[in-house]
Short mmCIF file of C-alpha atoms in Angstrom, two decimals:
data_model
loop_
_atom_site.label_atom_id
_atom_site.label_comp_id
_atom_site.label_asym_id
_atom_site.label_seq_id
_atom_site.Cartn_x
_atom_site.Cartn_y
_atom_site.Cartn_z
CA UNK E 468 0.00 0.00 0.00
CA UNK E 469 0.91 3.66 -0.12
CA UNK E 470 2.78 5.26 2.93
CA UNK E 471 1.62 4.23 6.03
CA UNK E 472 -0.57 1.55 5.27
CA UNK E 473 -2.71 -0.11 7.42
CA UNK E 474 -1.92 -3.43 8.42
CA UNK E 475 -4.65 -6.32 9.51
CA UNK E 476 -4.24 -9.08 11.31
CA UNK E 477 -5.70 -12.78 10.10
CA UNK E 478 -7.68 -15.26 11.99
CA UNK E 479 -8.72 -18.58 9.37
CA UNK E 480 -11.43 -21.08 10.67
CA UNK E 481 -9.72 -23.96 9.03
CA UNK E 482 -13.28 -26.07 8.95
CA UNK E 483 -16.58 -25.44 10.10
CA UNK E 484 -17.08 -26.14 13.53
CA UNK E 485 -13.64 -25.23 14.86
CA UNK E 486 -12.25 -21.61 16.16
CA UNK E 487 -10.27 -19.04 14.32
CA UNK E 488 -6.61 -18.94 14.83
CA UNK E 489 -4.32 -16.52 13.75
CA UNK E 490 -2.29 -16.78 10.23
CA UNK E 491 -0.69 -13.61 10.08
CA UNK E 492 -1.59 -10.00 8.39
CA UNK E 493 -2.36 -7.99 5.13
CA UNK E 494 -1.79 -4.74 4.15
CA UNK E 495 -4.98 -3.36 2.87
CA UNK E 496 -6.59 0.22 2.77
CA UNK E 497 -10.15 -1.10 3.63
CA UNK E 498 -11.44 -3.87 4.97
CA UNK E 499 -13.42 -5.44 1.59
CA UNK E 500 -9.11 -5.75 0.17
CA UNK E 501 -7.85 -6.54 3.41
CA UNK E 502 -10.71 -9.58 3.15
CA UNK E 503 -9.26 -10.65 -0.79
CA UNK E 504 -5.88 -10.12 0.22
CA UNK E 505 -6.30 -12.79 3.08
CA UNK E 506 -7.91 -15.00 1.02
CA UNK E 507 -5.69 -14.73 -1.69
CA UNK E 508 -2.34 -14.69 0.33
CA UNK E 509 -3.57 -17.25 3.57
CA UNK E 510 -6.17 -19.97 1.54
CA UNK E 511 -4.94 -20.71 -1.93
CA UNK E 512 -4.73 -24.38 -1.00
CA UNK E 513 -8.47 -24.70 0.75
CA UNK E 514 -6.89 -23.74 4.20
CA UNK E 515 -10.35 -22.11 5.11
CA UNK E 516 -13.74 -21.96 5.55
CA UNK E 517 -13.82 -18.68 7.36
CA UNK E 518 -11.67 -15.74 7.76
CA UNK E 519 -11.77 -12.59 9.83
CA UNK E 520 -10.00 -9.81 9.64
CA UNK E 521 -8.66 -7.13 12.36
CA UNK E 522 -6.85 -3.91 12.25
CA UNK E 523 -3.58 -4.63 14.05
CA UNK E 524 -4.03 -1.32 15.88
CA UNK E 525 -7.31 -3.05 18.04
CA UNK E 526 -5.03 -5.76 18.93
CA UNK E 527 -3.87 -5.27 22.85
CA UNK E 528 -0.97 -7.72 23.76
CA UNK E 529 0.52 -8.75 27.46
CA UNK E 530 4.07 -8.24 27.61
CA UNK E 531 5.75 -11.42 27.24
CA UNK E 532 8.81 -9.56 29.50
CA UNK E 533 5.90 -9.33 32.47
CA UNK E 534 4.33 -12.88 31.78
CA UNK E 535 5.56 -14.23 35.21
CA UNK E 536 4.32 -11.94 37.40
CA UNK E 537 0.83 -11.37 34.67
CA UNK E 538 0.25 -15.29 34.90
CA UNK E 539 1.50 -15.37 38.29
CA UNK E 540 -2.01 -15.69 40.01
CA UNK E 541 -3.24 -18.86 39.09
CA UNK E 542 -0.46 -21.19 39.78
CA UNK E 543 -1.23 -20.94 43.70
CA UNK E 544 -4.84 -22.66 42.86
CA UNK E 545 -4.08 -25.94 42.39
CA UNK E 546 -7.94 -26.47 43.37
CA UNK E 547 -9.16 -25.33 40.42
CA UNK E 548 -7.74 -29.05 38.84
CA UNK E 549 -9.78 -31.88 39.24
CA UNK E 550 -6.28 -34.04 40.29
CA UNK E 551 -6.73 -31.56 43.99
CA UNK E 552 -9.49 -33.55 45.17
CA UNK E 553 -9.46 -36.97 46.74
CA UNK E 554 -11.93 -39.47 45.99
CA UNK E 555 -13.38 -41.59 48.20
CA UNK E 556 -12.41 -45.72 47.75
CA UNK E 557 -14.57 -47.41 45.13
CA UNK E 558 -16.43 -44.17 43.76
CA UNK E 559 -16.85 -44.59 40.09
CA UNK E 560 -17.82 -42.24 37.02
CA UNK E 561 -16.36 -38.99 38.94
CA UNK O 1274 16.86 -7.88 29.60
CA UNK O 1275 20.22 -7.72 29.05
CA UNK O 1276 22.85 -9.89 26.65
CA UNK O 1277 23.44 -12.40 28.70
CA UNK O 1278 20.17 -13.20 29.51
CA UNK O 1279 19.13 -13.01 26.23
CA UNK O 1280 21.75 -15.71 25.27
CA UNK O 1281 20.67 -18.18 27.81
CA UNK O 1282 17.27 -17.53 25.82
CA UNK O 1283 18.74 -18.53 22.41
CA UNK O 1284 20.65 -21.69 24.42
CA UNK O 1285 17.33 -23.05 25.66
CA UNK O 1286 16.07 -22.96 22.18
CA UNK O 1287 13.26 -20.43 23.18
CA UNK O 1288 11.78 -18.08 20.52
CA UNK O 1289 12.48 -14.24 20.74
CA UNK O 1290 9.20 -12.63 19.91
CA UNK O 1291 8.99 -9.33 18.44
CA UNK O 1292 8.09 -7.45 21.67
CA UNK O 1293 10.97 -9.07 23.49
CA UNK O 1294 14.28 -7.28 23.96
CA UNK O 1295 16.81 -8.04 21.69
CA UNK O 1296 20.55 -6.95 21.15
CA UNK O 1297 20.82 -4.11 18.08
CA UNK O 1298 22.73 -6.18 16.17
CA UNK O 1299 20.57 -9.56 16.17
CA UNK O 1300 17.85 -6.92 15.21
CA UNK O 1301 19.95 -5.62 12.32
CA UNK O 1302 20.89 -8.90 11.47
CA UNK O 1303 17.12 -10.32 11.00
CA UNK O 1304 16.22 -7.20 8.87
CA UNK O 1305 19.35 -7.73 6.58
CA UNK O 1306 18.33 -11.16 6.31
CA UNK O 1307 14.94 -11.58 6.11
CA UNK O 1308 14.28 -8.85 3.88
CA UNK O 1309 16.64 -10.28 1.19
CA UNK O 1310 14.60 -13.11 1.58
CA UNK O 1311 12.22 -11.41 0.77
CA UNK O 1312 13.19 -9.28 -1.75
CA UNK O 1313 14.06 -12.86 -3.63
CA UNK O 1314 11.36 -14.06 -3.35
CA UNK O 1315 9.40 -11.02 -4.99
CA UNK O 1316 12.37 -10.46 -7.77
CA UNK O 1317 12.30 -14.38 -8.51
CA UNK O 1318 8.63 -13.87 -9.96
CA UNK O 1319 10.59 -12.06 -12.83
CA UNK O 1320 12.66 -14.78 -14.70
CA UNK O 1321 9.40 -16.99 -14.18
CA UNK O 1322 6.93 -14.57 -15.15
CA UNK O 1323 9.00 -14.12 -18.48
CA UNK O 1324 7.65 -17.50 -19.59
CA UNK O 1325 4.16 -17.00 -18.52
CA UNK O 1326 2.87 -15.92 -21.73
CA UNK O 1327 5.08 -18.67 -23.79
CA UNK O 1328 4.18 -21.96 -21.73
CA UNK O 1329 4.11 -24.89 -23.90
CA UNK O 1330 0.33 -26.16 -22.60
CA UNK O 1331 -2.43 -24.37 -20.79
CA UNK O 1332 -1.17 -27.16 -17.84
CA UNK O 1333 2.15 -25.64 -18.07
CA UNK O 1334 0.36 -22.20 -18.21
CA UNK O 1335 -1.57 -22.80 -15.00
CA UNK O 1336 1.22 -24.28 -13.00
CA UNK O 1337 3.22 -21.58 -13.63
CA UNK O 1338 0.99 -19.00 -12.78
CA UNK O 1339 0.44 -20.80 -9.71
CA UNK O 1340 3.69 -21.27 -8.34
CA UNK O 1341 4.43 -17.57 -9.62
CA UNK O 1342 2.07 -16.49 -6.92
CA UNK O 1343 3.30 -18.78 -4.33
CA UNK O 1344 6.71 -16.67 -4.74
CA UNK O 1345 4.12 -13.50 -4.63
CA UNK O 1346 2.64 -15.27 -1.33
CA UNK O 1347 6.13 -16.09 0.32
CA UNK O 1348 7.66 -12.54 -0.09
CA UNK O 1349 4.80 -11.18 1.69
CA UNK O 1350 5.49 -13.84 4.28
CA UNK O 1351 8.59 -12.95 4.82
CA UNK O 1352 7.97 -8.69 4.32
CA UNK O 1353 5.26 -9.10 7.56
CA UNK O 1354 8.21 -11.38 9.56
CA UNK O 1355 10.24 -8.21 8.46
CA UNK O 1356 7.91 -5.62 9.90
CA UNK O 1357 7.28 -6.76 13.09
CA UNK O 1358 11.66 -5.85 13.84
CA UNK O 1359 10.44 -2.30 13.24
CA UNK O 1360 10.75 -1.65 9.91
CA UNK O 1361 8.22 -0.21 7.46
CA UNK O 1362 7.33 -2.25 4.25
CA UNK O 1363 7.83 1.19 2.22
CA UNK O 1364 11.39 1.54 3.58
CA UNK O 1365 12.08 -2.36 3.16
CA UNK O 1366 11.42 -1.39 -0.67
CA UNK O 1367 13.06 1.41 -0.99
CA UNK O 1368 16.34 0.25 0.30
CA UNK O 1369 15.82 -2.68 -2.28
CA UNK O 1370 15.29 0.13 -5.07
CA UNK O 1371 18.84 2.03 -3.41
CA UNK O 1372 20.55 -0.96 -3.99
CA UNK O 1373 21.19 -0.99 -0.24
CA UNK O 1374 19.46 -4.35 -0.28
CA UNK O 1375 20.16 -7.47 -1.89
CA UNK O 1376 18.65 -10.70 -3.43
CA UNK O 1377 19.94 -13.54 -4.34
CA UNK O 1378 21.94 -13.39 -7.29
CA UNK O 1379 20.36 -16.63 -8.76
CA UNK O 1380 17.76 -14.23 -10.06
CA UNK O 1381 19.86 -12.35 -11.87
CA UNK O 1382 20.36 -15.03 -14.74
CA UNK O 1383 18.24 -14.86 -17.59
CA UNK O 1384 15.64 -17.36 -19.18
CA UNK O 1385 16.33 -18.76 -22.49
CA UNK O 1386 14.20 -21.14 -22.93
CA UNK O 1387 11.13 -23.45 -21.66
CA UNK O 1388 13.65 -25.89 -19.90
CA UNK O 1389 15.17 -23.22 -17.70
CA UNK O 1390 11.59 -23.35 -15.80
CA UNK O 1391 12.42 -26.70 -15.36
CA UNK O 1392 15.77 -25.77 -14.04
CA UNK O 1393 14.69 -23.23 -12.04
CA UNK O 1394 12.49 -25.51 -10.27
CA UNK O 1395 14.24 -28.25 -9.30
CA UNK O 1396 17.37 -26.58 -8.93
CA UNK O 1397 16.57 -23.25 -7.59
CA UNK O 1398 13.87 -24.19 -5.47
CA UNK O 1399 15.36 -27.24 -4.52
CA UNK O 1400 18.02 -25.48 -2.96
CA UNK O 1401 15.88 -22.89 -1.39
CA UNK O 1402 14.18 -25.50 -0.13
CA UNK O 1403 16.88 -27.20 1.91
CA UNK O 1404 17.97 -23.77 3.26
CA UNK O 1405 14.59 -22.88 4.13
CA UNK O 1406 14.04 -26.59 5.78
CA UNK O 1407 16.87 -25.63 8.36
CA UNK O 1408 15.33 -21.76 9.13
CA UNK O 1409 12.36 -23.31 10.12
CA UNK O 1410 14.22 -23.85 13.38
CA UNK O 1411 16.03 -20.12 13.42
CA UNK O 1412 15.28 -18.01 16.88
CA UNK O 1413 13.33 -15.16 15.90
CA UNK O 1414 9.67 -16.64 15.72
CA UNK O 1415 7.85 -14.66 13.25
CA UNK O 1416 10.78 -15.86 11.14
CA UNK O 1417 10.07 -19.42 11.98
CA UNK O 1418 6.79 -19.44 11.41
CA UNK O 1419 7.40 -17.83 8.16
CA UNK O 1420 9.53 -20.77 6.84
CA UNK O 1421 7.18 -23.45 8.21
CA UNK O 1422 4.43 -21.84 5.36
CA UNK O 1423 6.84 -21.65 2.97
CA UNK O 1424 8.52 -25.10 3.43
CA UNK O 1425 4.84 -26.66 3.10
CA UNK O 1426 4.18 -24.84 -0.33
CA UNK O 1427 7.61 -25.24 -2.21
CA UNK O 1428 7.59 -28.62 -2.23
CA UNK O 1429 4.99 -28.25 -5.13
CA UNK O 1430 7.86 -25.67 -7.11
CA UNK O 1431 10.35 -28.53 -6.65
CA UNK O 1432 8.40 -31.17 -8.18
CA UNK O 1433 6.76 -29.45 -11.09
CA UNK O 1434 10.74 -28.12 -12.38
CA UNK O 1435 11.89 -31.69 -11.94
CA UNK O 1436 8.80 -32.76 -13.93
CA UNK O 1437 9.73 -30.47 -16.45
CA UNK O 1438 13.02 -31.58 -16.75
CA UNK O 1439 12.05 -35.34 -16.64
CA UNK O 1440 9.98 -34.99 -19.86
CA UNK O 1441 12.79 -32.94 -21.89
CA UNK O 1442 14.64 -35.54 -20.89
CA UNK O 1443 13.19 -37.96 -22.83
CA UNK O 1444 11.60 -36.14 -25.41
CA UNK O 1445 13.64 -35.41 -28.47
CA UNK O 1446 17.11 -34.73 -28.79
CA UNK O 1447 16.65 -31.23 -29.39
CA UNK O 1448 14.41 -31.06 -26.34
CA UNK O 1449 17.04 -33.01 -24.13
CA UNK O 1450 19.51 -30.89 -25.26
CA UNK O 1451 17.74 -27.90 -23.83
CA UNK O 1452 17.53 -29.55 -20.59
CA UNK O 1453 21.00 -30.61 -20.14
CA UNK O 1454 21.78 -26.91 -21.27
CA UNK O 1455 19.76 -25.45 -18.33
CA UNK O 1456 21.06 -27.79 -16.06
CA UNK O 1457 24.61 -26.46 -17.48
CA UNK O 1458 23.70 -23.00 -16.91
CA UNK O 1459 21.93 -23.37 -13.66
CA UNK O 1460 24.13 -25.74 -12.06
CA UNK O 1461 27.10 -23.63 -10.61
CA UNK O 1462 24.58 -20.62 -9.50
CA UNK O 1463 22.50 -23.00 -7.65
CA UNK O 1464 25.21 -24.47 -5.43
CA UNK O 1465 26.65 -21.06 -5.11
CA UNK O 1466 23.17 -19.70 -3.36
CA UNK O 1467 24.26 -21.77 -0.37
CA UNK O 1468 26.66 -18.09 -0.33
CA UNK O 1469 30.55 -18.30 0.59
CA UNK O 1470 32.19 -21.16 2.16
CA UNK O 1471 31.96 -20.83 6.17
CA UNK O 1472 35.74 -19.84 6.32
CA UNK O 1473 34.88 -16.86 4.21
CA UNK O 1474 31.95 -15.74 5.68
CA UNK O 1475 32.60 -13.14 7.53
CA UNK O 1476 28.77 -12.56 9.65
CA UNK O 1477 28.71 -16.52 9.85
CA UNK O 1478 29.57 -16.67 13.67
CA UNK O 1479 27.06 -14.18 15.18
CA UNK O 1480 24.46 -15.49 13.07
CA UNK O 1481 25.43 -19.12 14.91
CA UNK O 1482 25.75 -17.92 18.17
CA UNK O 1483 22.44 -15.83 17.73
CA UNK O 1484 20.39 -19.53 16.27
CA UNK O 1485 19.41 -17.23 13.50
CA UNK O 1486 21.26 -19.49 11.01
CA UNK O 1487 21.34 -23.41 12.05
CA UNK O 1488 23.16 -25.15 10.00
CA UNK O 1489 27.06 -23.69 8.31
CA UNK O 1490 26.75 -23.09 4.40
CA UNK O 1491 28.97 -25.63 3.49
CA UNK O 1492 26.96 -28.26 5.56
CA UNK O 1493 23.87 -26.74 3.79
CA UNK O 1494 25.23 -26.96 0.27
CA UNK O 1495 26.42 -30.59 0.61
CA UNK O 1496 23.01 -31.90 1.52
CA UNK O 1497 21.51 -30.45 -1.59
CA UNK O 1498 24.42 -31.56 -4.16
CA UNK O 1499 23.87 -35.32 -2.33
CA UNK O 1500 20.83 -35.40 -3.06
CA UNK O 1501 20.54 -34.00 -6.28
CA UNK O 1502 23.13 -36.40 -8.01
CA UNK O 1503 20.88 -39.32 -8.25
CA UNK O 1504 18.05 -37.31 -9.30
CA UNK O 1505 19.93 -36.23 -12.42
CA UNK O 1506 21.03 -39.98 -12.92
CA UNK O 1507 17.57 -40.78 -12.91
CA UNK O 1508 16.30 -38.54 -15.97
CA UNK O 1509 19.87 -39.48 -17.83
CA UNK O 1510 21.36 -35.85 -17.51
CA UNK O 1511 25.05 -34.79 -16.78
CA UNK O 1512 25.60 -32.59 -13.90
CA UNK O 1513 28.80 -30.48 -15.35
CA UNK O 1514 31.50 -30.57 -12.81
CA UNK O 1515 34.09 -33.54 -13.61
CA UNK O 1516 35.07 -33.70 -10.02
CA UNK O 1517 31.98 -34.50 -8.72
CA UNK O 1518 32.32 -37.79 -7.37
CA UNK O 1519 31.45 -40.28 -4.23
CA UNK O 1520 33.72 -39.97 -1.54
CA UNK O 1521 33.06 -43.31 0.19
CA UNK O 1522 35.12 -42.38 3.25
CA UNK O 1523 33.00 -38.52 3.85
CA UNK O 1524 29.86 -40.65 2.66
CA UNK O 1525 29.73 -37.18 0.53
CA UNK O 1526 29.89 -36.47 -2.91
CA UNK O 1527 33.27 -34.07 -4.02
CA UNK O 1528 32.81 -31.61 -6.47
CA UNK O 1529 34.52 -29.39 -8.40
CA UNK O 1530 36.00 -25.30 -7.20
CA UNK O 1531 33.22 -22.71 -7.15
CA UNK O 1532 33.89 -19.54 -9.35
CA UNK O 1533 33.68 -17.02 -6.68
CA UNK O 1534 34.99 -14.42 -8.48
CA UNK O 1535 31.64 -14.74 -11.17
CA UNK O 1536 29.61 -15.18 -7.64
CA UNK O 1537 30.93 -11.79 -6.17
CA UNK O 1538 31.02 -10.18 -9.45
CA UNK O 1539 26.75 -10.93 -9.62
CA UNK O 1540 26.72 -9.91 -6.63
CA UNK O 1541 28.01 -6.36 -6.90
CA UNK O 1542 25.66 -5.46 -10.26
CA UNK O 1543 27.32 -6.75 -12.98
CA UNK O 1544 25.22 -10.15 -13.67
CA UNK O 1545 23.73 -10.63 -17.40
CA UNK O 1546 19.96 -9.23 -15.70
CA UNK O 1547 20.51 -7.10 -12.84
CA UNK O 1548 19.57 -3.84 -14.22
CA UNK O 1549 16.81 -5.53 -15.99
CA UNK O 1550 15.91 -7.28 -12.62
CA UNK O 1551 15.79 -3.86 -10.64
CA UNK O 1552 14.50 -1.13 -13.49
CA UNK O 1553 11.54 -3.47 -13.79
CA UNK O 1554 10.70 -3.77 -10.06
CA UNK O 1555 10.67 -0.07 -9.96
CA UNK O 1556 8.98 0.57 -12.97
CA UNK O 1557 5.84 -1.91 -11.64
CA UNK O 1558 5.70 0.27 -7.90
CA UNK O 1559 5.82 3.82 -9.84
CA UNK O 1560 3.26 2.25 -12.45
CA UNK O 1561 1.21 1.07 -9.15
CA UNK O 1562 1.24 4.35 -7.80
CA UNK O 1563 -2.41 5.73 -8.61
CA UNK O 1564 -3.69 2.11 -7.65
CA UNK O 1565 -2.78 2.61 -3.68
CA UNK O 1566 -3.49 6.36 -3.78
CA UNK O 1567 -7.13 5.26 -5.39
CA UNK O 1568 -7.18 2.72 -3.22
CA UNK O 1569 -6.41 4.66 0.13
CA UNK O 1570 -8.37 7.74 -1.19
CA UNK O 1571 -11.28 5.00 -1.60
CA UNK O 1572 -11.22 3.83 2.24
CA UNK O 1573 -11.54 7.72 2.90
CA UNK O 1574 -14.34 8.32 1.11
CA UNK O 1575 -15.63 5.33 2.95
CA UNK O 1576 -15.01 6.40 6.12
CA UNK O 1577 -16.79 9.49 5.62
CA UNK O 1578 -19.76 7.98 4.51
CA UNK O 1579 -20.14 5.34 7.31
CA UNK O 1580 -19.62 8.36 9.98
#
């Protein structure tokens, strides 16, 4: 695209049924081209059924520097696994 | 994050991310690299796209066109892995257009005739392909991830130049004489993609050290001359180097000296296409001009309307 352009970011469903994952991004100046350019660039081998596309700009990340202390909080709640709880002897189908 | 800790990164064979700190000259490194990856990719549609309108079938035709956008596909890959180190596509182009970036110089050999697609696939790609195999495990993830598309589509490229090839082969002398004269042509510039030998190489260690590159040149350029011997025996053509033969104590084939002097002369400009290769590129993006400004002046309107 011309100067600055505005980059999207990709997100294929692969098959019906199953969630969008990222592929990677487009340049585009709206979002009808940034649609046919991630078609044309992400599912010229039937890769999808599906495809969204998202400015890159809406996109708000974690810091992957910070991730220890942002993921920090759950690894102190081992009760939140089903292994935390004993069973009693003999139950089945729990 | 400093150096060191970035190093025990690399050792653990974790991926650097783009947000991630990273010393200024692994940065500079990736950019170099991946954008004349890049840049190959987008310049290789050239030489291709030269046969487009001359393909001997509408099969040809289509396969062609195909794999011409794969290389399309694949540069754009590789310009987004680019971007995310900082780095504007616009700039990435217009150091290409300065000359302050390269491609590989394979591209800067011309065409002659049908068989050269042939050539140029199984050859070309073939050795792109075995680099490309061993940057799918390179530290910078974007790059990575890059490589792992790429690896899964060139396979294709690879199989429909040998395919070519294979039917010149045994078609009639005339048309097996074309073949054996690609493979004469292409032969020496292929192997000599692989770049330098290690000893001469001067940004070899960083790029080591660093996991960008995984495997030495040499190493690299070996695996693809052992396994392209046989495939030339198989289609009954002559691979022109008279020293190329099996070492049974390296388990390797030896071949003949590289002309590195031709290699660094294509290199600096003075290949049979480079002007060709370059005035073209820069002719398409002026030509393309009022297409983005349309484009983006489009999208305005748009806007306007919607609000």
């Amino acid at each position: 695209m011309a100067e600055n352009a505005t980059v999207w970011e990709v997100f294929i469903q692969s098959k019906n049924g199953l969630a969008h994952k990222h592929a990677g991004n487009v340049h585009a100046s709206d979002k009808v081209m940034a649609l046919e350019n991630a078609r044309e660039l992400y599912t010229r081998r039937n890769e999808g059924s599906c495809i969204w596309v998202v400015k890159s700009e809406y996109i708000v990340s974690s810091e992957s520097e910070d991730s220890e202390a942002f993921f920090d909080p759950s690894n102190d709640k081992m009760y939140r696994h089903p292994t935390f709880y004993t069973m009693p002897k003999g139950s089945k189908h729990i | 994050m400093n150096d060191k800790l970035f190093q025990e990164r690399i050792d653990a064979e974790k991926k650097i991310e783009p947000k991630d700190w990273m010393p200024e000259d692994y940065r500079k490194h990736l950019i170099r690299q991946i954008s004349q990856h890049a840049h190959s990719e987008v310049i290789g549609m050239q030489p291709e796209g030269n046969w487009i309108s001359r393909a001997p079938s509408l099969r040809a035709k289509m396969i062609l066109l195909a794999k011409v956008q794969d290389e399309a596909g694949h540069g754009l890959y590789l310009y987004s892995a680019c971007e995310t180190l900082g780095i504007s596509r616009e700039e990435l182009v217009k150091q290409l257009h300065d000359g302050k970036a390269k491609y590989s110089s394979i591209f800067n050999y011309p065409t002659l005739s049908w068989a050269d697609m042939g050539a140029i696939g199984w050859l070309v790609d073939g050795a792109a392909i075995v680099n490309q195999v061993s940057l799918q495990r390179t530290s910078y993830g974007p790059y990575a991830r890059g490589m792992v598309k790429i690896c899964k589509e060139e396979s294709f490229h690879q199989r429909q130049g040998y395919e070519i090839m294979a039917e010149m082969a045994k078609g009639t002398p005339e048309q097996k004489a074309m073949a054996q004269d690609a493979l004469n042509r292409f032969w020496w510039p292929s192997i000599m993609m692989f770049g330098p030998q290690d000893s001469d190489s001067p940004r070899t260690g960083n790029a080591m050290k660093w996991k960008i590159k995984r495997q030495f040149n040499d190493e690299l350029r070996q695996k693809f001359i052992d396994q392209t011997v046989g495939q030339a025996e198989v289609i009954g053509l002559i691979i022109p180097d008279k020293d190329l033969k099996w070492n049974q104590q390296r388990e390797h084939y030896d071949f003949g000296e590289m002309d590195w002097v031709e290699f660094w002369s294509v290199v600096n400009g003075n290949g049979p296409c480079n002007k060709q290769r370059l005035d073209h590129h820069k002719k398409a993006h002026d030509e393309g001009k009022w297409v983005r400004n349309a484009a983006k002046a489009y999208a305005k309107k748009q806007e306007l309307v919607a609000n």
